[in-house]
């Protein structure tokens, strides 16, 4: 009953707050538990470790709000990395290699979108298929090649704190702007909420959806860019499971899996929660298996809280 | 534009669904500045005709001309670009989004290539005021009642400069005042902007009062075009059903003395402020009022869908727990929702399976469902209510709007609960179907069942109620005994002056 006294804007803000409060809680908990966690360096490290997942989850946010799902971004990341890696080792100029990588990302996303829109198969199936296919292509392209020791100028992109964090922030800001201010972005919420209603309102559903998947591809490519630059080598096994981490970040943030509700601000928080958990637990000396278990639990808790709240609201 | 040129001309339209010839060489013409009524029984093909025009369905044969030019609609975008606007029979809004975003869906105001959010919300506010819709632009549509959603949808059709407005049963759940607002806007657009209207309704009085011309469809075929001033209401209805009409409302049987339902002091936030009323065995109590007066809120509260702050419900003198729908049903109540698409029917299932849903517990022994009995009952109901469908196995989603409503009614009539709560029971049902519904209700009264009927149709409230309860701001404003009130009286009580 109390909730109904709030205005709708306040309610919306409250929803965004929920995961933010969760993040603060987790952060403070680790600060109390681990002395080494209490430093600005840790904070910077968490942010830097968030960059790759952050960039990719930014794209996933759009796809999920529009009611879709993209399981292939991990494989796209690997494919793009292999493309960039082989071009760089072949002596192609850095700018050209980066640009080609981004193009490959867009193309992969575009193919995903086109397949789903023109065959009418569910996005889960379509992108599951392409996840396998892109991975295979990456493996074929990478086999027998040693892709490492790239030019220094390429290494700058992912090194240190400043540049990668700025790239991630730019991704988030761009997606935020896209969702709030551009027509396709604005309409992605309606498409995810009810496709038929959107179609009858004259929204070009197919065109927009293909655009959303293409954007997902670009952000996967940006992830590949940061990672290959940071590590100074490339492997076709990269990105395995990354798509699920990106989906987890989006969901933990509070974007609805069934589409129509959400935002990129929530994804920022979701990404930070995941990486704070990982960092905090390793500060406490907890192994990676336990990190996975705790993230699993957080996913369930986050969605559960969301469900409870929605039920309450429905009744209020 | 020359005198004899039509705004819209549809020629020889044919539309087939599997097993159904929905439109059989239908012709239709609309002039600029006219209100053209489309009339026909449930399943006659009205909605299908306008969906062909809107590009929602692809036509199988025929031609469409807009202002004399032949057009081919490949997607719903094409007619929108030509200035045609549609309000479909079923609510077409995105429930997750707020009112403003729905109102301007696909036609968002832009500034320098970007969405102008400020204008979006201020314009929405303006239109909500204009239509006396007491809601905030940021209210989430999924939280609104069907009536409120309908008003939002009407407002949405009126926000853009349209050449043609198509309204498929816009008033089926609207009460008088909202209808008057709508009619004013229609007249205004007709006179000042020369807009052409295609208007579908089963409220025949308004068809006759509002329309300039009427095209009648029967079984997917043309059955005449008339100037409304040349034809009486009765003649019009006769042309529609192919026979003259008998009396629509049955003579109501007398209620018994014993009370079957009593609500005591039901309170819920600002929506219900202490409602107390009782229904006797064999009695129909009509509840009416303006939008937001608390009709649907009352039904939902009593049926355990929404929690209340305080209040008691008694059935046959015993207090029952009504904290959840299951408890209410066990207590002896059945609720027919106004929202047939959302709460009334499982659209991909057959008519028979939908009927079986609440009725199979009654019709099973030792956990085995007596299919034969279900079969027999649904066939009887389909006959009595004149459900137009190829068979009882037809999927609910493939029925016309009115026939879906009949299927919902059958489903709840069958439950033989002690108390039936009917929310807008005859919504979208044609004249023959209504007679069927009313006489079935009357039969139930003989079995001692009590009916609480929530309706926005004042005539129905008067004709089918032993008592008429008028709600105003969540309170009972007035109770009229049968024969005591006129529609005027009800309206006056509903707007709070009495
Ligand atoms: N999607 C569909 N699939 C199969 N049959 C359909 C479909 N839509 C409509 N029909 C059938 O087409 C016929 C015409 O339906 P339509 O909805 O046009 O009727 P209507 O005149 O609008 O009736 P009402 O007054 O009940 O709304 C009906 O027999 C209906 O069962
Ligand atoms: Mg219809």
mmCIF file of N, CA, C and O in Angstrom, chain B residues 294-362:
data_model
loop_
_atom_site.group_PDB
_atom_site.id
_atom_site.type_symbol
_atom_site.label_atom_id
_atom_site.label_comp_id
_atom_site.label_asym_id
_atom_site.label_seq_id
_atom_site.Cartn_x
_atom_site.Cartn_y
_atom_site.Cartn_z
ATOM 1 N N UNK B 294 -15.137 2.426 -9.155
ATOM 2 C CA UNK B 294 -14.789 1.280 -8.320
ATOM 3 C C UNK B 294 -15.462 -0.029 -8.689
ATOM 4 O O UNK B 294 -15.407 -0.978 -7.919
ATOM 5 N N UNK B 295 -16.101 -0.094 -9.864
ATOM 6 C CA UNK B 295 -16.791 -1.335 -10.261
ATOM 7 C C UNK B 295 -15.832 -2.518 -10.321
ATOM 8 O O UNK B 295 -15.984 -3.497 -9.600
ATOM 9 N N UNK B 296 -14.857 -2.387 -11.218
ATOM 10 C CA UNK B 296 -13.930 -3.500 -11.407
ATOM 11 C C UNK B 296 -13.094 -3.741 -10.159
ATOM 12 O O UNK B 296 -12.839 -4.881 -9.782
ATOM 13 N N UNK B 297 -12.729 -2.642 -9.495
ATOM 14 C CA UNK B 297 -11.944 -2.763 -8.268
ATOM 15 C C UNK B 297 -12.707 -3.608 -7.246
ATOM 16 O O UNK B 297 -12.142 -4.467 -6.571
ATOM 17 N N UNK B 298 -14.013 -3.374 -7.160
ATOM 18 C CA UNK B 298 -14.838 -4.105 -6.211
ATOM 19 C C UNK B 298 -14.828 -5.592 -6.551
ATOM 20 O O UNK B 298 -14.594 -6.446 -5.692
ATOM 21 N N UNK B 299 -15.066 -5.899 -7.813
ATOM 22 C CA UNK B 299 -15.114 -7.301 -8.219
ATOM 23 C C UNK B 299 -13.778 -7.984 -7.965
ATOM 24 O O UNK B 299 -13.717 -9.080 -7.411
ATOM 25 N N UNK B 300 -12.701 -7.302 -8.346
ATOM 26 C CA UNK B 300 -11.379 -7.910 -8.184
ATOM 27 C C UNK B 300 -11.047 -8.118 -6.712
ATOM 28 O O UNK B 300 -10.431 -9.114 -6.341
ATOM 29 N N UNK B 301 -11.462 -7.180 -5.879
ATOM 30 C CA UNK B 301 -11.185 -7.306 -4.453
ATOM 31 C C UNK B 301 -11.942 -8.493 -3.871
ATOM 32 O O UNK B 301 -11.384 -9.334 -3.177
ATOM 33 N N UNK B 302 -13.236 -8.570 -4.198
ATOM 34 C CA UNK B 302 -14.075 -9.606 -3.612
ATOM 35 C C UNK B 302 -13.639 -10.997 -4.093
ATOM 36 O O UNK B 302 -13.766 -11.985 -3.391
ATOM 37 N N UNK B 303 -13.089 -11.050 -5.306
ATOM 38 C CA UNK B 303 -12.680 -12.337 -5.848
ATOM 39 C C UNK B 303 -11.271 -12.721 -5.469
ATOM 40 O O UNK B 303 -10.739 -13.692 -5.981
ATOM 41 N N UNK B 304 -10.658 -11.938 -4.621
ATOM 42 C CA UNK B 304 -9.336 -12.324 -4.144
ATOM 43 C C UNK B 304 -8.210 -12.030 -5.102
ATOM 44 O O UNK B 304 -7.103 -12.531 -4.931
ATOM 45 N N UNK B 305 -8.467 -11.234 -6.133
ATOM 46 C CA UNK B 305 -7.375 -10.919 -7.056
ATOM 47 C C UNK B 305 -6.499 -9.819 -6.451
ATOM 48 O O UNK B 305 -5.286 -9.914 -6.469
ATOM 49 N N UNK B 306 -7.125 -8.780 -5.910
ATOM 50 C CA UNK B 306 -6.374 -7.721 -5.230
ATOM 51 C C UNK B 306 -6.705 -7.760 -3.737
ATOM 52 O O UNK B 306 -7.856 -7.966 -3.368
ATOM 53 N N UNK B 307 -5.700 -7.532 -2.888
ATOM 54 C CA UNK B 307 -5.974 -7.565 -1.451
ATOM 55 C C UNK B 307 -6.737 -6.318 -0.987
ATOM 56 O O UNK B 307 -6.602 -5.253 -1.575
ATOM 57 N N UNK B 308 -7.550 -6.482 0.062
ATOM 58 C CA UNK B 308 -8.280 -5.327 0.604
ATOM 59 C C UNK B 308 -7.631 -4.903 1.923
ATOM 60 O O UNK B 308 -6.856 -5.640 2.510
ATOM 61 N N UNK B 309 -7.981 -3.682 2.372
ATOM 62 C CA UNK B 309 -7.497 -3.230 3.677
ATOM 63 C C UNK B 309 -8.371 -3.788 4.787
ATOM 64 O O UNK B 309 -7.904 -4.171 5.842
ATOM 65 N N UNK B 310 -9.684 -3.790 4.528
ATOM 66 C CA UNK B 310 -10.591 -4.374 5.506
ATOM 67 C C UNK B 310 -11.890 -4.730 4.806
ATOM 68 O O UNK B 310 -12.117 -4.342 3.664
ATOM 69 N N UNK B 311 -12.751 -5.465 5.492
ATOM 70 C CA UNK B 311 -14.020 -5.845 4.904
ATOM 71 C C UNK B 311 -14.262 -7.338 5.005
ATOM 72 O O UNK B 311 -13.335 -8.121 5.183
ATOM 73 N N UNK B 312 -15.556 -7.706 4.940
ATOM 74 C CA UNK B 312 -15.917 -9.111 5.066
ATOM 75 C C UNK B 312 -16.813 -9.530 3.918
ATOM 76 O O UNK B 312 -17.568 -8.726 3.380
ATOM 77 N N UNK B 313 -16.732 -10.798 3.554
ATOM 78 C CA UNK B 313 -17.615 -11.355 2.542
ATOM 79 C C UNK B 313 -18.315 -12.568 3.127
ATOM 80 O O UNK B 313 -17.681 -13.454 3.694
ATOM 81 N N UNK B 314 -19.673 -12.571 3.028
ATOM 82 C CA UNK B 314 -20.447 -13.705 3.512
ATOM 83 C C UNK B 314 -21.134 -14.374 2.345
ATOM 84 O O UNK B 314 -21.698 -13.703 1.482
ATOM 85 N N UNK B 315 -21.085 -15.719 2.325
ATOM 86 C CA UNK B 315 -21.852 -16.454 1.330
ATOM 87 C C UNK B 315 -22.787 -17.373 2.072
ATOM 88 O O UNK B 315 -22.357 -18.146 2.935
ATOM 89 N N UNK B 316 -24.068 -17.257 1.777
ATOM 90 C CA UNK B 316 -25.123 -17.981 2.494
ATOM 91 C C UNK B 316 -24.939 -17.814 3.994
ATOM 92 O O UNK B 316 -25.046 -18.770 4.767
ATOM 93 N N UNK B 317 -24.615 -16.599 4.412
ATOM 94 C CA UNK B 317 -24.524 -16.302 5.830
ATOM 95 C C UNK B 317 -23.206 -16.667 6.484
ATOM 96 O O UNK B 317 -22.946 -16.289 7.615
ATOM 97 N N UNK B 318 -22.380 -17.426 5.776
ATOM 98 C CA UNK B 318 -21.095 -17.819 6.372
ATOM 99 C C UNK B 318 -19.987 -16.916 5.844
ATOM 100 O O UNK B 318 -19.890 -16.679 4.641
ATOM 101 N N UNK B 319 -19.138 -16.424 6.748
ATOM 102 C CA UNK B 319 -18.034 -15.590 6.297
ATOM 103 C C UNK B 319 -17.020 -16.451 5.553
ATOM 104 O O UNK B 319 -16.687 -17.549 5.983
ATOM 105 N N UNK B 320 -16.551 -15.959 4.411
ATOM 106 C CA UNK B 320 -15.557 -16.739 3.679
ATOM 107 C C UNK B 320 -14.233 -15.994 3.599
ATOM 108 O O UNK B 320 -14.166 -14.780 3.743
ATOM 109 N N UNK B 321 -13.203 -16.773 3.380
ATOM 110 C CA UNK B 321 -11.869 -16.239 3.169
ATOM 111 C C UNK B 321 -11.788 -15.853 1.701
ATOM 112 O O UNK B 321 -12.053 -16.667 0.824
ATOM 113 N N UNK B 322 -11.454 -14.590 1.410
ATOM 114 C CA UNK B 322 -11.353 -14.214 -0.006
ATOM 115 C C UNK B 322 -9.987 -13.598 -0.295
ATOM 116 O O UNK B 322 -9.858 -12.662 -1.051
ATOM 117 N N UNK B 323 -8.967 -14.201 0.317
ATOM 118 C CA UNK B 323 -7.634 -13.637 0.152
ATOM 119 C C UNK B 323 -6.944 -14.092 -1.130
ATOM 120 O O UNK B 323 -5.909 -13.557 -1.503
ATOM 121 N N UNK B 324 -7.497 -15.085 -1.816
ATOM 122 C CA UNK B 324 -6.922 -15.480 -3.106
ATOM 123 C C UNK B 324 -8.042 -15.989 -3.998
ATOM 124 O O UNK B 324 -9.100 -16.376 -3.501
ATOM 125 N N UNK B 325 -7.839 -15.986 -5.324
ATOM 126 C CA UNK B 325 -8.906 -16.425 -6.225
ATOM 127 C C UNK B 325 -9.385 -17.849 -5.912
ATOM 128 O O UNK B 325 -10.582 -18.126 -5.948
ATOM 129 N N UNK B 326 -8.450 -18.730 -5.567
ATOM 130 C CA UNK B 326 -8.855 -20.118 -5.295
ATOM 131 C C UNK B 326 -9.813 -20.164 -4.106
ATOM 132 O O UNK B 326 -10.841 -20.829 -4.136
ATOM 133 N N UNK B 327 -9.466 -19.390 -3.060
ATOM 134 C CA UNK B 327 -10.315 -19.389 -1.862
ATOM 135 C C UNK B 327 -11.715 -18.862 -2.206
ATOM 136 O O UNK B 327 -12.718 -19.393 -1.738
ATOM 137 N N UNK B 328 -11.766 -17.817 -3.034
ATOM 138 C CA UNK B 328 -13.067 -17.255 -3.397
ATOM 139 C C UNK B 328 -13.898 -18.259 -4.188
ATOM 140 O O UNK B 328 -15.097 -18.396 -3.970
ATOM 141 N N UNK B 329 -13.240 -18.974 -5.099
ATOM 142 C CA UNK B 329 -13.972 -19.957 -5.896
ATOM 143 C C UNK B 329 -14.476 -21.069 -4.987
ATOM 144 O O UNK B 329 -15.631 -21.486 -5.062
ATOM 145 N N UNK B 330 -13.620 -21.510 -4.080
ATOM 146 C CA UNK B 330 -14.043 -22.544 -3.131
ATOM 147 C C UNK B 330 -15.185 -22.048 -2.258
ATOM 148 O O UNK B 330 -16.069 -22.809 -1.880
ATOM 149 N N UNK B 331 -15.151 -20.764 -1.944
ATOM 150 C CA UNK B 331 -16.209 -20.171 -1.146
ATOM 151 C C UNK B 331 -17.530 -20.101 -1.890
ATOM 152 O O UNK B 331 -18.579 -19.873 -1.288
ATOM 153 N N UNK B 332 -17.507 -20.267 -3.205
ATOM 154 C CA UNK B 332 -18.749 -20.301 -3.968
ATOM 155 C C UNK B 332 -18.931 -19.173 -4.964
ATOM 156 O O UNK B 332 -20.039 -18.911 -5.411
ATOM 157 N N UNK B 333 -17.838 -18.500 -5.313
ATOM 158 C CA UNK B 333 -17.975 -17.385 -6.257
ATOM 159 C C UNK B 333 -17.321 -17.701 -7.591
ATOM 160 O O UNK B 333 -16.384 -18.481 -7.657
ATOM 161 N N UNK B 334 -17.811 -17.065 -8.635
ATOM 162 C CA UNK B 334 -17.148 -17.150 -9.929
ATOM 163 C C UNK B 334 -17.067 -15.738 -10.489
ATOM 164 O O UNK B 334 -18.017 -14.970 -10.370
ATOM 165 N N UNK B 335 -15.935 -15.386 -11.079
ATOM 166 C CA UNK B 335 -15.740 -14.027 -11.572
ATOM 167 C C UNK B 335 -15.500 -14.025 -13.067
ATOM 168 O O UNK B 335 -14.549 -14.613 -13.555
ATOM 169 N N UNK B 336 -16.387 -13.347 -13.781
ATOM 170 C CA UNK B 336 -16.202 -13.172 -15.214
ATOM 171 C C UNK B 336 -15.551 -11.808 -15.417
ATOM 172 O O UNK B 336 -16.138 -10.787 -15.127
ATOM 173 N N UNK B 337 -14.311 -11.832 -15.912
ATOM 174 C CA UNK B 337 -13.538 -10.600 -16.003
ATOM 175 C C UNK B 337 -13.944 -9.789 -17.216
ATOM 176 O O UNK B 337 -14.371 -10.328 -18.231
ATOM 177 N N UNK B 338 -13.767 -8.460 -17.127
ATOM 178 C CA UNK B 338 -14.003 -7.620 -18.304
ATOM 179 C C UNK B 338 -12.871 -7.788 -19.298
ATOM 180 O O UNK B 338 -12.990 -7.436 -20.459
ATOM 181 N N UNK B 339 -11.760 -8.348 -18.830
ATOM 182 C CA UNK B 339 -10.583 -8.465 -19.673
ATOM 183 C C UNK B 339 -10.505 -9.872 -20.258
ATOM 184 O O UNK B 339 -9.754 -10.703 -19.790
ATOM 185 N N UNK B 340 -11.292 -10.120 -21.306
ATOM 186 C CA UNK B 340 -11.402 -11.491 -21.788
ATOM 187 C C UNK B 340 -10.103 -11.978 -22.404
ATOM 188 O O UNK B 340 -9.776 -13.146 -22.354
ATOM 189 N N UNK B 341 -9.343 -11.064 -22.995
ATOM 190 C CA UNK B 341 -8.110 -11.466 -23.651
ATOM 191 C C UNK B 341 -7.057 -11.812 -22.605
ATOM 192 O O UNK B 341 -6.315 -12.774 -22.746
ATOM 193 N N UNK B 342 -7.009 -11.019 -21.531
ATOM 194 C CA UNK B 342 -5.982 -11.241 -20.527
ATOM 195 C C UNK B 342 -6.353 -12.292 -19.502
ATOM 196 O O UNK B 342 -5.555 -13.160 -19.173
ATOM 197 N N UNK B 343 -7.577 -12.228 -18.993
ATOM 198 C CA UNK B 343 -7.935 -13.088 -17.868
ATOM 199 C C UNK B 343 -9.024 -14.098 -18.194
ATOM 200 O O UNK B 343 -9.244 -15.033 -17.443
ATOM 201 N N UNK B 344 -9.716 -13.904 -19.315
ATOM 202 C CA UNK B 344 -10.905 -14.718 -19.551
ATOM 203 C C UNK B 344 -10.656 -16.010 -20.301
ATOM 204 O O UNK B 344 -11.249 -17.038 -19.989
ATOM 205 N N UNK B 345 -9.782 -15.983 -21.295
ATOM 206 C CA UNK B 345 -9.642 -17.139 -22.180
ATOM 207 C C UNK B 345 -8.181 -17.482 -22.398
ATOM 208 O O UNK B 345 -7.321 -16.611 -22.397
ATOM 209 N N UNK B 346 -7.918 -18.766 -22.600
ATOM 210 C CA UNK B 346 -6.600 -19.168 -23.079
ATOM 211 C C UNK B 346 -6.733 -19.258 -24.589
ATOM 212 O O UNK B 346 -7.330 -20.184 -25.132
ATOM 213 N N UNK B 347 -6.213 -18.259 -25.278
ATOM 214 C CA UNK B 347 -6.522 -18.106 -26.703
ATOM 215 C C UNK B 347 -6.067 -19.271 -27.591
ATOM 216 O O UNK B 347 -6.767 -19.618 -28.528
ATOM 217 N N UNK B 348 -4.916 -19.891 -27.336
ATOM 218 C CA UNK B 348 -4.531 -20.996 -28.233
ATOM 219 C C UNK B 348 -5.291 -22.296 -27.955
ATOM 220 O O UNK B 348 -5.079 -23.268 -28.657
ATOM 221 N N UNK B 349 -6.154 -22.322 -26.935
ATOM 222 C CA UNK B 349 -6.902 -23.545 -26.645
ATOM 223 C C UNK B 349 -8.301 -23.494 -27.251
ATOM 224 O O UNK B 349 -8.832 -22.440 -27.531
ATOM 225 N N UNK B 350 -8.910 -24.671 -27.396
ATOM 226 C CA UNK B 350 -10.222 -24.737 -28.030
ATOM 227 C C UNK B 350 -11.316 -24.202 -27.102
ATOM 228 O O UNK B 350 -11.109 -24.053 -25.895
ATOM 229 N N UNK B 351 -12.466 -23.935 -27.674
ATOM 230 C CA UNK B 351 -13.615 -23.476 -26.896
ATOM 231 C C UNK B 351 -13.923 -24.485 -25.795
ATOM 232 O O UNK B 351 -14.156 -24.141 -24.644
ATOM 233 N N UNK B 352 -13.890 -25.761 -26.186
ATOM 234 C CA UNK B 352 -14.249 -26.817 -25.246
ATOM 235 C C UNK B 352 -13.247 -26.889 -24.093
ATOM 236 O O UNK B 352 -13.643 -27.002 -22.933
ATOM 237 N N UNK B 353 -11.963 -26.797 -24.392
ATOM 238 C CA UNK B 353 -10.962 -26.867 -23.328
ATOM 239 C C UNK B 353 -11.070 -25.664 -22.399
ATOM 240 O O UNK B 353 -10.873 -25.782 -21.199
ATOM 241 N N UNK B 354 -11.396 -24.506 -22.973
ATOM 242 C CA UNK B 354 -11.596 -23.338 -22.131
ATOM 243 C C UNK B 354 -12.779 -23.536 -21.203
ATOM 244 O O UNK B 354 -12.751 -23.146 -20.046
ATOM 245 N N UNK B 355 -13.812 -24.183 -21.728
ATOM 246 C CA UNK B 355 -14.986 -24.457 -20.915
ATOM 247 C C UNK B 355 -14.621 -25.438 -19.808
ATOM 248 O O UNK B 355 -15.030 -25.300 -18.657
ATOM 249 N N UNK B 356 -13.823 -26.425 -20.171
ATOM 250 C CA UNK B 356 -13.457 -27.469 -19.220
ATOM 251 C C UNK B 356 -12.655 -26.959 -18.040
ATOM 252 O O UNK B 356 -12.700 -27.517 -16.957
ATOM 253 N N UNK B 357 -11.939 -25.839 -18.256
ATOM 254 C CA UNK B 357 -11.010 -25.348 -17.242
ATOM 255 C C UNK B 357 -11.634 -25.194 -15.855
ATOM 256 O O UNK B 357 -11.186 -25.831 -14.911
ATOM 257 N N UNK B 358 -12.672 -24.370 -15.695
ATOM 258 C CA UNK B 358 -13.242 -24.284 -14.350
ATOM 259 C C UNK B 358 -14.282 -25.371 -14.084
ATOM 260 O O UNK B 358 -14.685 -25.576 -12.953
ATOM 261 N N UNK B 359 -14.708 -26.052 -15.138
ATOM 262 C CA UNK B 359 -15.831 -26.975 -14.969
ATOM 263 C C UNK B 359 -15.432 -28.433 -14.793
ATOM 264 O O UNK B 359 -16.223 -29.238 -14.334
ATOM 265 N N UNK B 360 -14.171 -28.767 -15.141
ATOM 266 C CA UNK B 360 -13.798 -30.178 -15.036
ATOM 267 C C UNK B 360 -13.817 -30.706 -13.602
ATOM 268 O O UNK B 360 -14.178 -31.855 -13.390
ATOM 269 N N UNK B 361 -13.449 -29.889 -12.590
ATOM 270 C CA UNK B 361 -13.543 -30.439 -11.230
ATOM 271 C C UNK B 361 -14.970 -30.906 -10.895
ATOM 272 O O UNK B 361 -15.168 -31.967 -10.298
ATOM 273 N N UNK B 362 -15.947 -30.105 -11.335
ATOM 274 C CA UNK B 362 -17.333 -30.458 -11.046
ATOM 275 C C UNK B 362 -17.715 -31.740 -11.784
ATOM 276 O O UNK B 362 -18.534 -32.521 -11.313
#
